[in-house]
Tab-separated table of C-alpha atoms in Angstrom:
chain	number	residue	atom	x	y	z
A	10	GLU	CA	-10.728	44.356	-6.426
A	11	GLY	CA	-8.373	46.037	-8.636
A	12	SER	CA	-4.537	46.880	-7.895
A	13	PHE	CA	-3.790	50.763	-6.871
A	14	GLU	CA	-0.444	50.603	-8.726
A	15	PHE	CA	-2.214	49.780	-11.771
A	16	TRP	CA	-4.881	52.330	-11.733
A	17	PHE	CA	-2.194	54.939	-10.758
A	18	PHE	CA	0.102	54.430	-13.849
A	19	PHE	CA	-3.039	53.977	-16.298
A	20	VAL	CA	-4.273	57.366	-15.157
A	21	ILE	CA	-0.729	58.913	-15.690
A	22	HIS	CA	-0.876	57.251	-18.940
A	23	LEU	CA	-4.473	58.954	-19.845
A	24	LEU	CA	-2.890	62.094	-18.519
A	25	VAL	CA	-0.138	62.158	-20.760
A	26	PHE	CA	-1.901	60.796	-23.511
A	27	GLY	CA	-4.631	63.814	-23.537
A	28	VAL	CA	-1.993	66.529	-22.712
A	29	SER	CA	-0.138	65.437	-25.828
A	30	HIS	CA	-3.043	65.226	-28.194
A	31	CYS	CA	-4.169	68.797	-27.458
A	32	TYR	CA	-0.554	70.236	-27.944
A	33	ARG	CA	-0.590	68.308	-30.935
A	34	ARG	CA	-4.058	69.667	-31.986
A	35	PHE	CA	-3.673	73.207	-31.143
A	36	ASP	CA	0.003	74.029	-31.260
A	37	VAL	CA	1.775	71.696	-33.601
A	38	ASP	CA	5.221	73.730	-33.487
A	39	GLU	CA	5.468	73.644	-29.843
A	40	PHE	CA	4.500	70.126	-29.182
A	41	LYS	CA	7.386	69.152	-31.442
A	42	GLU	CA	9.548	71.267	-29.257
A	43	HIS	CA	8.563	69.695	-26.068
A	44	GLU	CA	8.535	66.003	-27.720
A	45	LYS	CA	12.364	66.676	-28.875
A	46	THR	CA	12.824	67.849	-25.106
A	47	PHE	CA	10.721	65.137	-23.130
A	48	GLY	CA	10.875	62.360	-25.844
A	49	LEU	CA	12.296	59.258	-25.469
A	50	ASP	CA	13.721	56.632	-27.957
A	51	TRP	CA	11.901	53.350	-27.815
A	52	HIS	CA	15.216	51.219	-28.449
A	53	SER	CA	16.345	53.246	-24.683
A	54	VAL	CA	13.016	51.691	-23.318
A	55	ASN	CA	12.944	48.395	-24.961
A	56	VAL	CA	16.401	47.676	-22.832
A	57	ILE	CA	15.010	47.910	-19.284
A	58	SER	CA	11.664	46.439	-20.534
A	59	GLY	CA	13.628	43.181	-21.575
A	60	ILE	CA	15.451	43.091	-18.290
A	61	THR	CA	12.408	43.568	-16.478
A	62	THR	CA	10.523	40.929	-18.214
A	63	PHE	CA	13.409	38.610	-17.923
A	64	PHE	CA	13.635	38.918	-13.969
A	65	GLU	CA	9.748	38.875	-13.588
A	66	VAL	CA	9.236	35.619	-15.544
A	67	PHE	CA	12.243	34.147	-13.486
A	68	TYR	CA	10.353	35.100	-10.304
A	69	ALA	CA	6.976	34.035	-11.203
A	70	ASN	CA	8.708	30.576	-12.121
A	71	GLN	CA	10.652	30.239	-8.930
A	72	CYS	CA	7.204	31.196	-7.000
A	73	TYR	CA	5.462	28.452	-9.111
A	74	ALA	CA	7.986	25.634	-8.092
A	75	ARG	CA	7.580	26.755	-4.692
A	76	TYR	CA	3.843	26.515	-4.704
A	77	LEU	CA	3.997	23.016	-6.177
A	78	PHE	CA	6.602	21.832	-3.839
A	79	LEU	CA	4.330	23.036	-0.905
A	80	TYR	CA	1.053	21.248	-2.504
A	81	LYS	CA	2.998	17.891	-2.759
A	82	LYS	CA	4.453	17.970	0.745
A	83	ALA	CA	0.780	18.992	2.191
A	84	ASN	CA	-0.931	16.330	0.361
A	85	ASN	CA	1.772	13.844	1.334
A	86	ALA	CA	1.324	14.760	4.780
A	87	PHE	CA	-2.907	14.227	4.955
A	88	THR	CA	-2.138	10.935	2.870
A	89	GLY	CA	0.224	10.026	5.507
A	90	VAL	CA	-2.215	10.573	8.258
A	91	HIS	CA	-4.872	8.420	6.592
A	92	ASP	CA	-2.237	5.646	6.086
A	93	LEU	CA	-1.140	5.826	9.641
A	94	CYS	CA	-5.033	5.458	10.909
A	95	LEU	CA	-5.587	2.486	8.527
A	96	TYR	CA	-2.400	0.734	9.341
A	97	LEU	CA	-3.613	0.942	13.215
A	98	ARG	CA	-7.264	-0.314	12.180
A	99	MET	CA	-5.712	-3.285	10.026
A	100	PHE	CA	-3.395	-4.587	12.762
A	101	VAL	CA	-4.423	-3.539	15.788
A	102	GLY	CA	-8.229	-3.947	15.177
A	103	ASP	CA	-11.221	-3.851	17.880
A	104	THR	CA	-9.194	-5.306	20.514
A	105	GLU	CA	-7.261	-1.960	21.412
A	106	ARG	CA	-10.096	0.558	19.959
A	107	GLY	CA	-9.241	2.808	22.575
A	108	TYR	CA	-5.409	3.198	21.602
A	109	SER	CA	-6.768	3.832	17.951
A	110	ARG	CA	-9.032	6.583	18.762
A	111	LEU	CA	-6.331	8.017	20.811
A	112	CYS	CA	-3.636	7.807	18.370
A	113	ALA	CA	-6.304	9.540	15.729
A	114	ARG	CA	-6.951	12.455	18.024
A	115	TYR	CA	-3.376	13.165	18.369
A	116	VAL	CA	-2.237	12.845	14.438
A	117	ILE	CA	-5.169	15.214	13.901
A	118	LEU	CA	-4.180	17.391	16.317
A	119	ALA	CA	-0.293	17.379	15.367
A	120	ILE	CA	-1.409	18.315	11.835
A	121	MET	CA	-3.858	21.176	13.003
A	122	LEU	CA	-1.197	22.969	15.219
A	123	HIS	CA	1.465	22.456	12.314
A	124	LEU	CA	-1.072	24.352	9.793
A	125	ASN	CA	-2.533	26.969	11.891
A	126	GLN	CA	1.163	27.696	12.956
A	127	VAL	CA	2.230	28.250	9.086
A	128	ARG	CA	-0.890	30.277	8.310
A	129	GLY	CA	0.172	32.747	11.444
A	130	ARG	CA	-2.713	32.100	13.612
A	131	ASP	CA	-2.637	32.647	17.153
A	132	PRO	CA	-1.386	29.374	18.849
A	133	GLU	CA	-2.800	30.262	22.301
A	134	ALA	CA	-6.247	30.811	20.879
A	135	ASP	CA	-6.231	27.408	18.996
A	136	LEU	CA	-5.147	25.752	22.481
A	137	GLU	CA	-7.977	27.008	24.046
A	138	GLU	CA	-10.437	26.368	21.496
A	139	PHE	CA	-9.312	22.925	21.363
A	140	SER	CA	-9.546	22.762	25.275
A	141	ALA	CA	-13.047	24.244	25.127
A	142	LEU	CA	-14.466	21.633	22.364
A	143	GLY	CA	-12.769	19.037	24.422
A	144	TYR	CA	-10.329	17.848	21.988
A	145	LEU	CA	-7.687	18.675	24.641
A	146	GLN	CA	-7.474	17.177	28.181
A	147	ASP	CA	-6.164	19.619	31.048
A	148	LEU	CA	-3.052	17.520	31.521
A	149	GLU	CA	-2.434	17.883	27.925
A	150	LEU	CA	-3.325	21.560	27.671
A	151	SER	CA	-1.046	22.269	30.404
A	152	THR	CA	2.029	20.571	28.793
A	153	LEU	CA	1.391	22.203	25.298
A	154	ARG	CA	1.378	25.512	26.999
A	155	LYS	CA	5.031	25.160	28.617
A	156	LEU	CA	6.581	24.700	25.257
A	157	PRO	CA	6.895	27.206	22.268
A	158	PRO	CA	4.563	27.009	19.559
A	159	ASP	CA	7.073	25.341	17.351
A	160	TYR	CA	7.794	22.679	19.359
A	161	ARG	CA	3.921	21.936	19.987
A	162	PRO	CA	3.487	19.510	16.823
A	163	GLY	CA	6.411	17.466	17.324
A	164	LEU	CA	5.473	16.837	20.857
A	165	VAL	CA	2.079	15.874	20.172
A	166	LEU	CA	3.563	13.570	17.209
A	167	THR	CA	5.636	11.784	20.117
A	168	TRP	CA	2.349	11.182	22.086
A	169	PHE	CA	1.419	9.412	18.789
A	170	ALA	CA	4.278	7.385	18.530
A	171	ALA	CA	3.975	6.188	22.197
A	172	VAL	CA	0.538	5.314	22.162
A	173	SER	CA	0.639	3.658	18.764
A	174	GLU	CA	3.689	1.290	20.150
A	175	GLN	CA	1.552	0.360	23.091
A	176	ALA	CA	-1.282	-0.384	20.676
A	177	PHE	CA	0.825	-2.711	18.520
A	178	HIS	CA	2.450	-4.231	22.011
A	179	HIS	CA	-1.143	-5.209	23.144
A	180	SER	CA	-2.065	-6.505	19.842
A	181	GLY	CA	0.850	-8.887	19.518
A	182	SER	CA	2.218	-7.320	16.429
A	183	THR	CA	5.814	-8.255	14.884
A	184	ALA	CA	8.647	-6.172	13.897
A	185	LYS	CA	7.771	-6.710	10.404
A	186	VAL	CA	4.575	-4.988	11.355
A	187	LEU	CA	6.178	-2.230	12.967
A	188	ARG	CA	8.775	-1.191	10.345
A	189	PRO	CA	6.536	-0.120	7.620
A	190	PHE	CA	4.462	2.268	10.414
A	191	HIS	CA	7.590	3.763	11.755
A	192	GLN	CA	8.582	4.599	8.169
A	193	LYS	CA	5.375	6.114	7.560
A	194	MET	CA	5.525	8.149	10.745
A	195	VAL	CA	8.764	9.603	9.876
A	196	GLN	CA	7.660	10.496	6.252
A	197	LEU	CA	4.798	12.472	8.217
A	198	HIS	CA	7.184	14.401	10.331
A	199	ASN	CA	9.589	15.156	7.178
A	200	ASN	CA	6.617	16.420	5.367
A	201	LEU	CA	5.415	18.698	8.034
A	202	LYS	CA	9.338	20.018	8.537
A	203	ASP	CA	9.788	21.027	4.968
A	204	ILE	CA	6.557	22.630	4.979
A	205	THR	CA	7.906	24.848	8.180
A	206	ASP	CA	11.438	25.107	6.676
A	207	THR	CA	10.075	26.219	3.454
A	208	MET	CA	7.741	28.929	4.515
A	209	LYS	CA	10.564	30.262	6.813
A	210	LEU	CA	12.652	30.953	3.579
A	211	PRO	CA	10.987	33.232	1.530
A	212	VAL	CA	11.901	35.105	-1.550
A	213	PRO	CA	15.083	37.602	-0.753
A	214	PHE	CA	14.021	40.772	0.345
A	215	GLN	CA	16.227	42.930	-1.930
A	216	TYR	CA	15.632	40.796	-4.769
A	217	PHE	CA	11.781	41.271	-4.346
A	218	HIS	CA	11.789	45.281	-3.988
A	219	LEU	CA	14.660	45.374	-6.670
A	220	LEU	CA	12.327	44.005	-9.210
A	221	CYS	CA	9.147	46.167	-7.811
A	222	THR	CA	11.509	48.993	-8.800
A	223	MET	CA	12.118	47.998	-12.189
A	224	VAL	CA	7.994	47.302	-12.909
A	225	ILE	CA	7.615	50.670	-11.488
A	226	MET	CA	10.151	52.278	-13.886
A	227	ASN	CA	9.181	50.237	-16.707
A	228	LEU	CA	5.334	51.162	-16.437
A	229	LEU	CA	6.462	55.009	-15.611
A	230	LEU	CA	8.321	55.153	-19.137
A	231	TRP	CA	5.354	53.229	-20.950
A	232	ALA	CA	3.106	55.545	-19.634
A	233	SER	CA	5.215	58.389	-20.841
A	234	MET	CA	6.123	56.911	-24.352
A	235	MET	CA	2.694	55.506	-25.560
A	236	GLY	CA	0.915	58.441	-24.259
A	237	MET	CA	2.784	60.459	-26.493
A	238	THR	CA	2.257	58.610	-29.741
A	239	ASN	CA	-0.341	59.756	-32.063
A	240	SER	CA	-2.425	56.752	-31.958
A	241	PHE	CA	-5.884	56.271	-29.914
A	242	TYR	CA	-5.011	52.795	-29.507
A	243	SER	CA	-2.199	53.686	-26.851
A	244	PRO	CA	-4.645	53.468	-24.045
A	245	PHE	CA	-5.643	50.196	-24.829
A	246	ILE	CA	-2.077	48.809	-25.479
A	247	TYR	CA	-0.873	50.107	-22.138
A	248	PHE	CA	-3.892	48.726	-20.225
A	249	CYS	CA	-3.399	45.268	-21.530
A	250	SER	CA	0.469	45.346	-20.998
A	251	SER	CA	0.180	46.925	-17.401
A	252	PHE	CA	-2.229	44.617	-16.384
A	253	ILE	CA	0.010	41.796	-17.591
A	254	PHE	CA	2.975	43.018	-15.849
A	255	VAL	CA	1.182	44.001	-12.166
A	256	GLY	CA	-0.855	40.869	-12.476
A	257	MET	CA	1.869	38.369	-12.797
A	258	MET	CA	3.473	40.275	-9.775
A	259	GLU	CA	0.537	40.083	-7.721
A	260	LEU	CA	-0.159	36.424	-8.930
A	261	SER	CA	3.372	35.128	-7.959
A	262	SER	CA	3.350	36.978	-4.565
A	263	ALA	CA	0.286	34.986	-4.074
A	264	MET	CA	1.764	31.538	-5.038
A	265	ALA	CA	4.780	32.330	-3.013
A	266	ASP	CA	2.693	32.091	0.427
A	267	PRO	CA	-0.250	29.717	-0.487
A	268	PHE	CA	-1.425	29.615	3.038
A	269	GLY	CA	-3.276	32.395	3.331
A	270	ASP	CA	-6.610	33.994	2.077
A	271	ASP	CA	-5.829	34.528	-1.601
A	272	GLU	CA	-7.973	33.173	-4.280
A	273	VAL	CA	-4.594	30.886	-5.312
A	274	ASP	CA	-4.178	29.558	-1.650
A	275	PHE	CA	-4.529	26.036	-0.595
A	276	PRO	CA	-8.091	25.073	0.944
A	277	VAL	CA	-6.481	24.160	4.160
A	278	ASP	CA	-9.717	24.101	6.361
A	279	ASP	CA	-11.642	21.820	3.719
A	280	TRP	CA	-8.451	19.357	3.513
A	281	ILE	CA	-8.534	19.086	7.634
A	282	ARG	CA	-12.163	18.839	7.645
A	283	ARG	CA	-11.988	15.633	5.066
A	284	CYS	CA	-8.994	14.479	6.523
A	285	ALA	CA	-10.615	14.194	9.994
A	286	GLY	CA	-13.886	12.725	8.611
A	287	LEU	CA	-11.837	9.874	6.682
A	288	VAL	CA	-9.921	9.517	9.764
A	289	VAL	CA	-12.971	8.935	11.648
A	290	GLU	CA	-14.659	6.487	9.665
A	291	VAL	CA	-11.519	4.503	9.239
A	292	THR	CA	-11.279	4.158	12.984
A	293	GLU	CA	-14.691	3.789	14.279
A	294	ARG	CA	-16.692	2.625	11.459
A	295	ASP	CA	-17.068	-1.334	11.216
A	296	TYR	CA	-18.477	-3.859	8.598
A	297	PRO	CA	-21.880	-3.699	8.116
A	298	GLY	CA	-23.978	-6.550	10.281
A	299	GLY	CA	-20.673	-7.250	11.998
A	300	GLN	CA	-18.435	-10.390	11.788
A	301	GLU	CA	-21.109	-12.985	11.059
A	302	MET	CA	-22.698	-11.068	8.378
A	303	MET	CA	-19.133	-10.778	6.803
A	304	ASP	CA	-18.782	-14.500	7.004
A	305	THR	CA	-22.015	-15.107	5.485
A	306	ILE	CA	-21.685	-12.900	2.567
A	307	ALA	CA	-17.793	-14.493	1.942
A	308	LEU	CA	-19.163	-17.947	2.104
A	309	GLY	CA	-21.965	-17.300	-0.614
A	310	GLU	CA	-20.174	-14.769	-2.643
A	311	GLU	CA	-19.894	-15.714	-6.267
A	312	ARG	CA	-17.380	-15.593	-9.052
A	313	ILE	CA	-17.040	-12.182	-10.335
A	314	ASP	CA	-18.788	-11.987	-13.640
A	315	LEU	CA	-16.902	-9.259	-16.053
A	316	SER	CA	-20.456	-8.824	-18.132
A	317	VAL	CA	-21.733	-7.079	-15.252
A	318	ILE	CA	-19.132	-4.490	-15.466
A	319	ARG	CA	-19.079	-4.395	-19.470
A	320	ASN	CA	-23.026	-3.513	-18.943
A	321	LEU	CA	-22.942	-0.525	-16.592
A	322	SER	CA	-24.453	2.380	-17.889
A	323	PHE	CA	-21.044	4.545	-18.473
A	324	MET	CA	-19.345	1.502	-19.981
A	325	GLN	CA	-21.914	1.525	-22.595
A	326	ASP	CA	-21.274	4.990	-23.921
A	327	PRO	CA	-20.024	5.359	-27.125
A	328	GLN	CA	-17.598	8.229	-26.168
A	329	HIS	CA	-15.719	5.989	-23.826
A	330	HIS	CA	-15.525	3.366	-26.604
A	331	HIS	CA	-14.214	5.849	-29.242
A	332	ASP	CA	-10.660	5.725	-28.359
A	333	ALA	CA	-10.951	2.120	-26.750
A	334	LYS	CA	-8.220	-0.355	-27.729
A	335	PRO	CA	-9.276	-3.660	-29.589
A	336	GLU	CA	-9.489	-6.501	-26.961
A	337	ALA	CA	-7.046	-9.350	-27.097
A	338	PRO	CA	-7.872	-12.074	-28.989
A	339	THR	CA	-8.872	-15.462	-27.079
A	340	THR	CA	-6.776	-17.685	-29.224
A	341	MET	CA	-3.153	-17.235	-30.576
A	342	PRO	CA	-2.970	-16.947	-34.380
A	343	LYS	CA	-1.243	-19.608	-36.104
A	344	PRO	CA	2.238	-18.995	-37.094
A	345	VAL	CA	2.591	-18.021	-40.699
A	346	PRO	CA	5.920	-19.904	-42.289
A	347	PHE	CA	8.210	-17.330	-43.341
A	348	PRO	CA	11.853	-17.971	-45.327
A	349	LEU	CA	14.788	-17.218	-43.104
A	350	TYR	CA	16.960	-16.410	-46.276
A	351	PRO	CA	15.504	-15.452	-49.551
A	352	VAL	CA	16.003	-17.888	-52.450
A	353	TYR	CA	15.988	-16.444	-56.080
A	354	ARG	CA	15.163	-19.010	-58.525
A	355	GLU	CA	13.742	-18.626	-62.149
A	356	ASP	CA	10.465	-20.458	-60.949
A	357	SER	CA	10.437	-18.429	-57.316
A	358	SER	CA	9.278	-21.876	-56.065
A	359	LEU	CA	10.639	-23.246	-52.831
A	360	SER	CA	8.487	-26.639	-52.985
A	361	SER	CA	10.773	-27.693	-56.247
A	362	LEU	CA	14.013	-27.950	-53.853
A	363	SER	CA	15.625	-31.354	-53.658
A	364	GLN	CA	16.680	-32.582	-50.396
A	365	GLY	CA	20.338	-31.883	-51.205
A	366	GLU	CA	19.757	-28.095	-52.169
A	367	THR	CA	17.570	-27.867	-49.147
A	368	ARG	CA	20.732	-29.038	-47.080
A	369	GLY	CA	22.873	-26.743	-48.894
A	370	LEU	CA	20.717	-23.687	-48.439
A	371	LEU	CA	20.853	-24.451	-44.937
A	372	VAL	CA	24.457	-24.650	-44.880
A	373	ARG	CA	24.827	-21.241	-46.701
A	374	ILE	CA	22.707	-19.808	-44.086
A	375	LEU	CA	24.182	-21.424	-40.841
A	376	GLY	CA	27.720	-22.161	-41.857
A	377	ARG	CA	28.986	-25.608	-42.051
A	378	GLY	CA	28.568	-27.252	-38.918
A	379	PRO	CA	26.726	-30.191	-37.291
A	380	LEU	CA	24.313	-30.285	-40.411
A	381	GLN	CA	27.091	-31.332	-42.608
A	382	ARG	CA	28.197	-34.987	-42.282
A	383	GLY	CA	30.972	-36.234	-44.547
A	384	ASN	CA	30.863	-35.047	-47.954
A	385	ASP	CA	27.383	-35.178	-48.623
A	386	HIS	CA	26.978	-31.570	-49.808
A	387	HIS	CA	25.229	-29.502	-52.419
A	388	PRO	CA	26.512	-29.767	-55.746
A	389	ASP	CA	26.844	-26.018	-56.343
A	390	LEU	CA	28.740	-25.514	-53.651
A	391	PRO	CA	32.647	-26.173	-53.558
A	392	PRO	CA	33.796	-29.302	-51.449
A	393	PRO	CA	34.795	-28.856	-48.047
A	394	ARG	CA	38.339	-27.861	-47.391
A	395	ALA	CA	40.607	-30.308	-45.878
A	396	PRO	CA	41.782	-29.531	-42.371
A	397	ARG	CA	45.659	-28.346	-42.291
A	398	PRO	CA	48.128	-30.596	-41.057
A	399	GLU	CA	49.848	-29.714	-37.750
A	400	ARG	CA	53.193	-28.175	-38.108
A	401	GLY	CA	55.778	-29.537	-35.887
A	402	CYS	CA	58.102	-27.639	-34.029
A	403	PRO	CA	60.625	-25.836	-36.511
A	404	LEU	CA	63.311	-26.233	-33.714
């Protein structure tokens, strides 16, 4: 599916190109007069082309940064849903399985209501569908209908908080367990709020339409100038240039609102489906064989053998070992003696140093300190200086 603007300006370019070549072929003198009247200087066109390119690149950069920000927040929201349900399963367990199921239903309902509202779906139709499928009870449905659509996801998260608090209370969890759970719940609420706030702040209307006007003027000038050139490569060059300009505008507009139906938009339906499936597995799935089988396997579990991992099929692939780092040695190598200070002798041998020469060498390296005792020093070195007498007070 092509853009109407792209093909419209390309047809204009072809018309100008065909008319100019017909005039140039049949009446050269008249064409030169028209070229002087209607022609433009490329230096004048380069000014608006440079300004348009700068503002379009800036717009595309801002839209891409917005796209990455929304992706990060949406990913963190789905990760937070999974973390909350996993936390409930760990510390609530099977004793209060009903509370865990109710929490899972509420948190999935909250994120679905929020994302459907961001995508512009009908909130009343969504409530009717949830109620028809049994995902909402009559009392919950009547309570949500009394509120504006913006408040409904927050109210469902409040229900989730109340039910989770009761679940932890009945399971006997301490405050240390509740603190990280509350932090994750607040993070989920903040991620959803950031998505809503970002989507409510689009690119300024004046900036976008001013940029569109600049692109239209630039494409129109290119269609005229390239069409009047005496080269058969002009249509191809104009096709590529206008394709890049119009394509960048459409791609940037699609990235500015990724919760739609464009090709670059987020697969929200797939994310919700996978998140719901993972939450159900975490909440409902028990250990294979139950507690007795878990105890039996744990008692008979042997030590982990790394040779089993090394003998796996993909570990034996030579492509995986092409850039592999060499394994560290199991034993430490013996240290190699290295002189602390270079000694230059005619025989270049350190083994021929006497005891005095060795002590003198250490004195030269480390200074006169605890190693020097009395007047025992190297004969080649000057004797140590006597300490200065203490001077009395001149007064």
